[in-house]
Short mmCIF file of C-alpha atoms and ligand atoms in Angstrom, two decimals:
data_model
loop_
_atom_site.label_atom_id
_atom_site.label_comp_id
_atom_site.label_asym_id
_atom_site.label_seq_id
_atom_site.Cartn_x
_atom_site.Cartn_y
_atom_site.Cartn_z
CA UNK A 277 -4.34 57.25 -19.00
CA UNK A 278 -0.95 58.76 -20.84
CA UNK A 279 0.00 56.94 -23.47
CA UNK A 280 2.99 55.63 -22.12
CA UNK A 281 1.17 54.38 -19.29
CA UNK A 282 -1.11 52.58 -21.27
CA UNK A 283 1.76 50.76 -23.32
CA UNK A 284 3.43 50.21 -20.18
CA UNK A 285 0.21 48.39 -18.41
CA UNK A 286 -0.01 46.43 -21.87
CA UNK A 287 3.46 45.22 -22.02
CA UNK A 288 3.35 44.22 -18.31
CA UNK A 289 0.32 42.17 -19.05
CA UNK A 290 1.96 40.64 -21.42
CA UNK A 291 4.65 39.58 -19.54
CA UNK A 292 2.71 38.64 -16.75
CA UNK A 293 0.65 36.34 -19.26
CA UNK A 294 4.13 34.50 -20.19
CA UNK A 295 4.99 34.10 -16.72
CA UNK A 296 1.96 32.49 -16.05
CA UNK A 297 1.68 30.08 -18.81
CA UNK A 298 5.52 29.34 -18.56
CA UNK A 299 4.61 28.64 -14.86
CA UNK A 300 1.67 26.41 -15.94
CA UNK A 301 3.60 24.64 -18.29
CA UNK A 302 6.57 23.91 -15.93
CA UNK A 303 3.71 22.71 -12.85
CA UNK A 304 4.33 25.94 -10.38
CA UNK A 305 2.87 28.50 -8.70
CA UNK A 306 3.21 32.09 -9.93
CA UNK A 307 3.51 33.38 -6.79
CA UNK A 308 6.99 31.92 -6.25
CA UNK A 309 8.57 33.88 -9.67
CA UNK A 310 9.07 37.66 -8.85
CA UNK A 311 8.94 40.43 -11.54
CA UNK A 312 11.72 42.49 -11.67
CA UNK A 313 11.53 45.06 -14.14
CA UNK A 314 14.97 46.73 -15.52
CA UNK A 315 14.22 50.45 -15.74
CA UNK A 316 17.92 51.28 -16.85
CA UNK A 317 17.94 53.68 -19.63
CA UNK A 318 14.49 54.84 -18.69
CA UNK A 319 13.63 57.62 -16.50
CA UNK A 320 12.12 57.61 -12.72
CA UNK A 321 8.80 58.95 -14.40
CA UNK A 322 8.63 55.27 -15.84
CA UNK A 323 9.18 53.83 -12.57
CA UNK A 324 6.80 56.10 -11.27
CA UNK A 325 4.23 54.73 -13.62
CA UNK A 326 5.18 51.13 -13.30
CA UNK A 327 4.19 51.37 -9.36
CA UNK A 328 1.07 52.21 -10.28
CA UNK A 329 0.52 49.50 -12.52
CA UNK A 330 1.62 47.19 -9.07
CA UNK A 331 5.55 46.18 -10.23
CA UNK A 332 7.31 46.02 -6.80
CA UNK A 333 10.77 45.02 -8.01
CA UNK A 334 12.89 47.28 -10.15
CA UNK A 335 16.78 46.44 -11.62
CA UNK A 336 19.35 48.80 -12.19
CA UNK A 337 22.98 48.23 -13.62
CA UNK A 338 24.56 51.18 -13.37
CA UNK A 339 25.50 52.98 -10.23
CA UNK A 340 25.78 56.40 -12.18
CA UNK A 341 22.19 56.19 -13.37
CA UNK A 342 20.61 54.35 -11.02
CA UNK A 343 21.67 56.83 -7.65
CA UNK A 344 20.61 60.09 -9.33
CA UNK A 345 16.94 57.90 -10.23
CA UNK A 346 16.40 56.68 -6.98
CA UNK A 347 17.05 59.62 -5.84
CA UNK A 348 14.33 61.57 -7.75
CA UNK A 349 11.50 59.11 -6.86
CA UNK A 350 8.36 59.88 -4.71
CA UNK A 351 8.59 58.91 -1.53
CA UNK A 352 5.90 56.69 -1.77
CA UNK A 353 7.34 55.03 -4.66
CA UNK A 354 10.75 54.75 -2.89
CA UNK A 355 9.05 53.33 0.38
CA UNK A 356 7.33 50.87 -2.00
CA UNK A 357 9.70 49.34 -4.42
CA UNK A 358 12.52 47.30 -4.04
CA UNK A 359 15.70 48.31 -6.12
CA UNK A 360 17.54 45.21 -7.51
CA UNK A 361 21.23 46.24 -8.69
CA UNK A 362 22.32 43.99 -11.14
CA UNK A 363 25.14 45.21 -13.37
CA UNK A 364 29.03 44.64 -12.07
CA UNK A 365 29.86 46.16 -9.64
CA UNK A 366 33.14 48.08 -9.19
CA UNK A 367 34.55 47.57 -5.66
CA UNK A 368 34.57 51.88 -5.01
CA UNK A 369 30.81 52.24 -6.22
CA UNK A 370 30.07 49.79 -2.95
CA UNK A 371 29.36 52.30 -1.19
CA UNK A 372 27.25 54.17 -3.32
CA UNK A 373 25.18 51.18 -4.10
CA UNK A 374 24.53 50.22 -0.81
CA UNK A 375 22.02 53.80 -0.13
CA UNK A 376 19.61 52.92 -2.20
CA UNK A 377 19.82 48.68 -3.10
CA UNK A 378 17.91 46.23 -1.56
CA UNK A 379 19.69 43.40 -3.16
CA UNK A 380 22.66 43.65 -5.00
CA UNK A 381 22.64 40.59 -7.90
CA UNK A 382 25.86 40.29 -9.21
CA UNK A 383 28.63 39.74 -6.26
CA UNK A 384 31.23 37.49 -8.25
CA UNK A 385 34.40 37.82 -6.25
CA UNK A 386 35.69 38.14 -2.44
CA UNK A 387 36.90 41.56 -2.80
CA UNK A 388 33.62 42.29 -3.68
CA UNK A 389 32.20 40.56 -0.45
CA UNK A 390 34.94 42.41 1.77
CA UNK A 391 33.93 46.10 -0.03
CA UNK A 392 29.82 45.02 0.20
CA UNK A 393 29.75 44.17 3.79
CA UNK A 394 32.00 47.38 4.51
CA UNK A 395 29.57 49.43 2.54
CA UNK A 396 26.62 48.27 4.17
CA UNK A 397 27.86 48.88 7.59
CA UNK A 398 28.41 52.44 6.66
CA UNK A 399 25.20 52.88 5.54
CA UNK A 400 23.43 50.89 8.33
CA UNK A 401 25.78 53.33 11.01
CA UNK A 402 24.15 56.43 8.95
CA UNK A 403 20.83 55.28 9.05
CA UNK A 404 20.78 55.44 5.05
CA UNK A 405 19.57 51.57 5.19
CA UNK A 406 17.83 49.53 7.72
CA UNK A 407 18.35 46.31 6.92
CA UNK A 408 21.03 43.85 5.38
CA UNK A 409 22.03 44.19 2.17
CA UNK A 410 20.68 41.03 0.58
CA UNK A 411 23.51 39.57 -2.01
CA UNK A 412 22.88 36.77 -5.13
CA UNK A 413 25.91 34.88 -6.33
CA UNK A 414 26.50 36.08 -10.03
CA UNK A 415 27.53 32.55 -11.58
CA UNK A 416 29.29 32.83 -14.78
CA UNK A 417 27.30 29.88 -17.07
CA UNK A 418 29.57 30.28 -20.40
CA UNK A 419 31.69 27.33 -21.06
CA UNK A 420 35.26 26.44 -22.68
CA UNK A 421 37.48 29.03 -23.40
CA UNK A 422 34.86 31.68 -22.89
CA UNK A 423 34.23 31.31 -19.33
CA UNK A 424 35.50 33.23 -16.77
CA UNK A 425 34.70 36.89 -17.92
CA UNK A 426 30.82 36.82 -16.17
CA UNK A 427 30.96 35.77 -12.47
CA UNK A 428 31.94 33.02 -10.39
CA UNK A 429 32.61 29.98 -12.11
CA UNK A 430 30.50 27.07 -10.82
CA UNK A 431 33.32 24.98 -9.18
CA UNK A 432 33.97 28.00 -7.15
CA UNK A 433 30.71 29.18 -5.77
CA UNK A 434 30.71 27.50 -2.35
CA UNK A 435 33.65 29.29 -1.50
CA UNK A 436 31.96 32.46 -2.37
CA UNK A 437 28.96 31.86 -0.69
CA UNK A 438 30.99 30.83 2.22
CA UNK A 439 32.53 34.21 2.57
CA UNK A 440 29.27 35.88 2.21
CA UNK A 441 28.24 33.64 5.19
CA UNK A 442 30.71 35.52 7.33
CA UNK A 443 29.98 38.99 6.46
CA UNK A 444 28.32 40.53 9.24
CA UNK A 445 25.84 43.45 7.25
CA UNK A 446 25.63 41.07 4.39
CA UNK A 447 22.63 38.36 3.92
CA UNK A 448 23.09 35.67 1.12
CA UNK A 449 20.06 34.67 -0.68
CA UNK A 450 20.71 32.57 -3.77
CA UNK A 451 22.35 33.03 -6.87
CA UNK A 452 22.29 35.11 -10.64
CA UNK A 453 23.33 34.47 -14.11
CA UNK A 454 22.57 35.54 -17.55
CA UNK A 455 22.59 33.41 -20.21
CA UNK A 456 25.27 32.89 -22.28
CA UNK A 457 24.13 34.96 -25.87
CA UNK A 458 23.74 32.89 -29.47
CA UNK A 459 22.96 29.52 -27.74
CA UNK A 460 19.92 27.27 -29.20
CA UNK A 461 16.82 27.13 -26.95
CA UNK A 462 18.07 23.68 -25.59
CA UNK A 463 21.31 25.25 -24.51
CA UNK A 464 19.92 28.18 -22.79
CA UNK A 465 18.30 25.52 -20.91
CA UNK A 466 21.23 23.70 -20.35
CA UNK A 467 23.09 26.37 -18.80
CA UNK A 468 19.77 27.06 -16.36
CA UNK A 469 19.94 23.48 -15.58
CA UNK A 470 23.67 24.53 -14.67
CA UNK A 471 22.98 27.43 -12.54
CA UNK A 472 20.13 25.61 -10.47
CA UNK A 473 22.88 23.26 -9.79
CA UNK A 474 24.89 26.08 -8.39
CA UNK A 475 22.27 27.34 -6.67
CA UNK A 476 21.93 23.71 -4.60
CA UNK A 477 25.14 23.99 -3.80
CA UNK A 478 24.86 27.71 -2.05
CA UNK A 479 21.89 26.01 -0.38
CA UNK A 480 24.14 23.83 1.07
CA UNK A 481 25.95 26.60 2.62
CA UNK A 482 23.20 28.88 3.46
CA UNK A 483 20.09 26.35 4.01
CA UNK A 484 17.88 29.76 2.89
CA UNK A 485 19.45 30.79 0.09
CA UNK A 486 17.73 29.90 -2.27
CA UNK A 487 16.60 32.49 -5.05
CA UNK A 488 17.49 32.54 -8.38
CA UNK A 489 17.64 34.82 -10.73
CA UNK A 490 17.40 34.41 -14.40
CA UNK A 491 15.40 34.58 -17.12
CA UNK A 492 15.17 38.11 -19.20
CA UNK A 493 12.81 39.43 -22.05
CA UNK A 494 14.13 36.51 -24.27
CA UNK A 495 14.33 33.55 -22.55
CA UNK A 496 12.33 33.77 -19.35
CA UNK A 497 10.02 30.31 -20.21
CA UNK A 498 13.25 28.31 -20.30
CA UNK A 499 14.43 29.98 -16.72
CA UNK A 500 11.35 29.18 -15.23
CA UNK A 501 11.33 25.82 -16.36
CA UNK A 502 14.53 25.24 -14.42
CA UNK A 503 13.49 26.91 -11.34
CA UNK A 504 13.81 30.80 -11.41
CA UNK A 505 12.22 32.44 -8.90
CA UNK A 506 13.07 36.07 -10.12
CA UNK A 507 12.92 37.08 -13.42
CA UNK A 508 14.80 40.37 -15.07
CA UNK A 509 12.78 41.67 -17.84
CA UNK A 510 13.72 45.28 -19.60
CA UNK A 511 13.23 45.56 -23.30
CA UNK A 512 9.81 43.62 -23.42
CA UNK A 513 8.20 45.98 -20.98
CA UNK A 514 9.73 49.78 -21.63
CA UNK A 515 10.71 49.24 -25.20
CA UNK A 516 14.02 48.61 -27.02
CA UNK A 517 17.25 50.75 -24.99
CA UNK A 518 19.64 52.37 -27.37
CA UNK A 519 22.62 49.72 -28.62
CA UNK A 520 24.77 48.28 -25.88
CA UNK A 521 28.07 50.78 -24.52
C1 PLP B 618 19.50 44.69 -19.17
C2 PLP B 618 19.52 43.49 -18.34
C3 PLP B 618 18.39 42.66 -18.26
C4 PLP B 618 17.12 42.89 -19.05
O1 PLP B 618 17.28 42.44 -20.36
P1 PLP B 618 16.09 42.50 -21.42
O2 PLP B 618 16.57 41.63 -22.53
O3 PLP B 618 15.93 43.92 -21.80
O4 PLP B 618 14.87 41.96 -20.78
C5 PLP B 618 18.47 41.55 -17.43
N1 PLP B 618 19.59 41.27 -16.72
C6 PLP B 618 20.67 42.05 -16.77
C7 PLP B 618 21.87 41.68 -15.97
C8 PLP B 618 20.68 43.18 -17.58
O5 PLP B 618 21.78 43.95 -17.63
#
């Protein structure tokens, strides 16, 4: 074993420990919480490595890096993983996303939708994709005067999911949030309580939508307590990413 496949596999155990005793402590199965790793900042080699230690999800945020990465992995690796995208998304990298993402995370707007659904039908007609591109609702959980900077607001979300419902190469299947940074543990929880809210009321809308992701390195007990079925870790499982752009 390298040694950065060994401190891989013992990070990932570690994780996977936490998911299960945050699963045991909240009463639910482990197999309904998916581990996606976030390889950004890291290279394919790590994602390379991370398939054979069995992760099947990986998360991206950056179209820049993430193409070029994709790009450069093994077939076999390529064929096997699924490639999350969830950074924003700028309406002309829509296109570029849709090669190589399997689910795109952080859809927050309709001109988003509109440039998604386009994107997708490109790539289906080119035979760079063969299936829908699955979307999550990114809902924005700050409150006050500091929300509206980090995706939909909750009062608008059926709306959104709506319009998703009427893209043709497009297939809603829940929503996304981060938390909102300095909060106590009881407020992180809080605004998961809010986003499972949101994420009954794209149920409404789409009956089957009805993933959600949330939960990162820091706070992933308190998502799964309030129903996260897909988790985002980076930092706790490739090591600390040089200081934020
Ligand atoms: C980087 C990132 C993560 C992973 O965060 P860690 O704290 O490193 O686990 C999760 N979600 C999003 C949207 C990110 O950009």
């Amino acid at each position: 074993m390298t040694d950065r496949r060994a401190e891989l596999a013992a990070n990932l155990a570690a994780i996977r420990q936490r998911i299960e005793a945050a699963c045991a402590a909240a009463g639910r199965d482990p197999a309904g919480v998916t581990l996606v790793v976030v390889t950004k900042f890291f290279p394919a080699s790590d994602i390379e490595l991370l398939a054979g230690l069995g992760v099947t999800d990986i998360g991206e945020n950056r179209d820049q890096e993430a193409g070029p990465k994709v790009a450069d992995l093994s077939p076999e690796v390529a064929g096997g993983v699924r490639v999350h995208f969830i950074g924003q998304l700028q309406t002309n990298k829509a296109r570029s996303v849709a090669r190589y993402a399997d689910v795109v995370h952080s859809v927050d707007r309709a001109r988003l939708v509109t440039a998604l659904d386009k994107a997708a039908g490109a790539a289906l007609d080119a035979g760079e994709r063969t299936a829908y591109l699955e979307v999550l609702l990114q809902v924005d959980l700050e409150e006050g005067e500091r929300a509206g900077r980090g995706g939909v607001l909750p009062g608008q979300v059926a709306e959104l999911a709506d319009r998703v419902a009427q893209a043709e190469h497009l297939r809603l299947r829940g929503v996304m949030a981060v938390a909102p940074p300095g909060l106590p543990e009881n407020g992180t929880r809080a605004a998961f309580a809010r986003l499972a809210q949101a994420s009954r009321q794209v149920a409404e809308v789409v009956p089957e939508a009805r993933l959600i992701s949330a939960g990162m390195s820091g706070d992933l007990e308190l998502a799964v307590a309030e129903g996260a079925t897909h988790l985002r870790v980076g930092s706790a499982i490739l090591g600390s990413r040089p200081a934020p752009r």
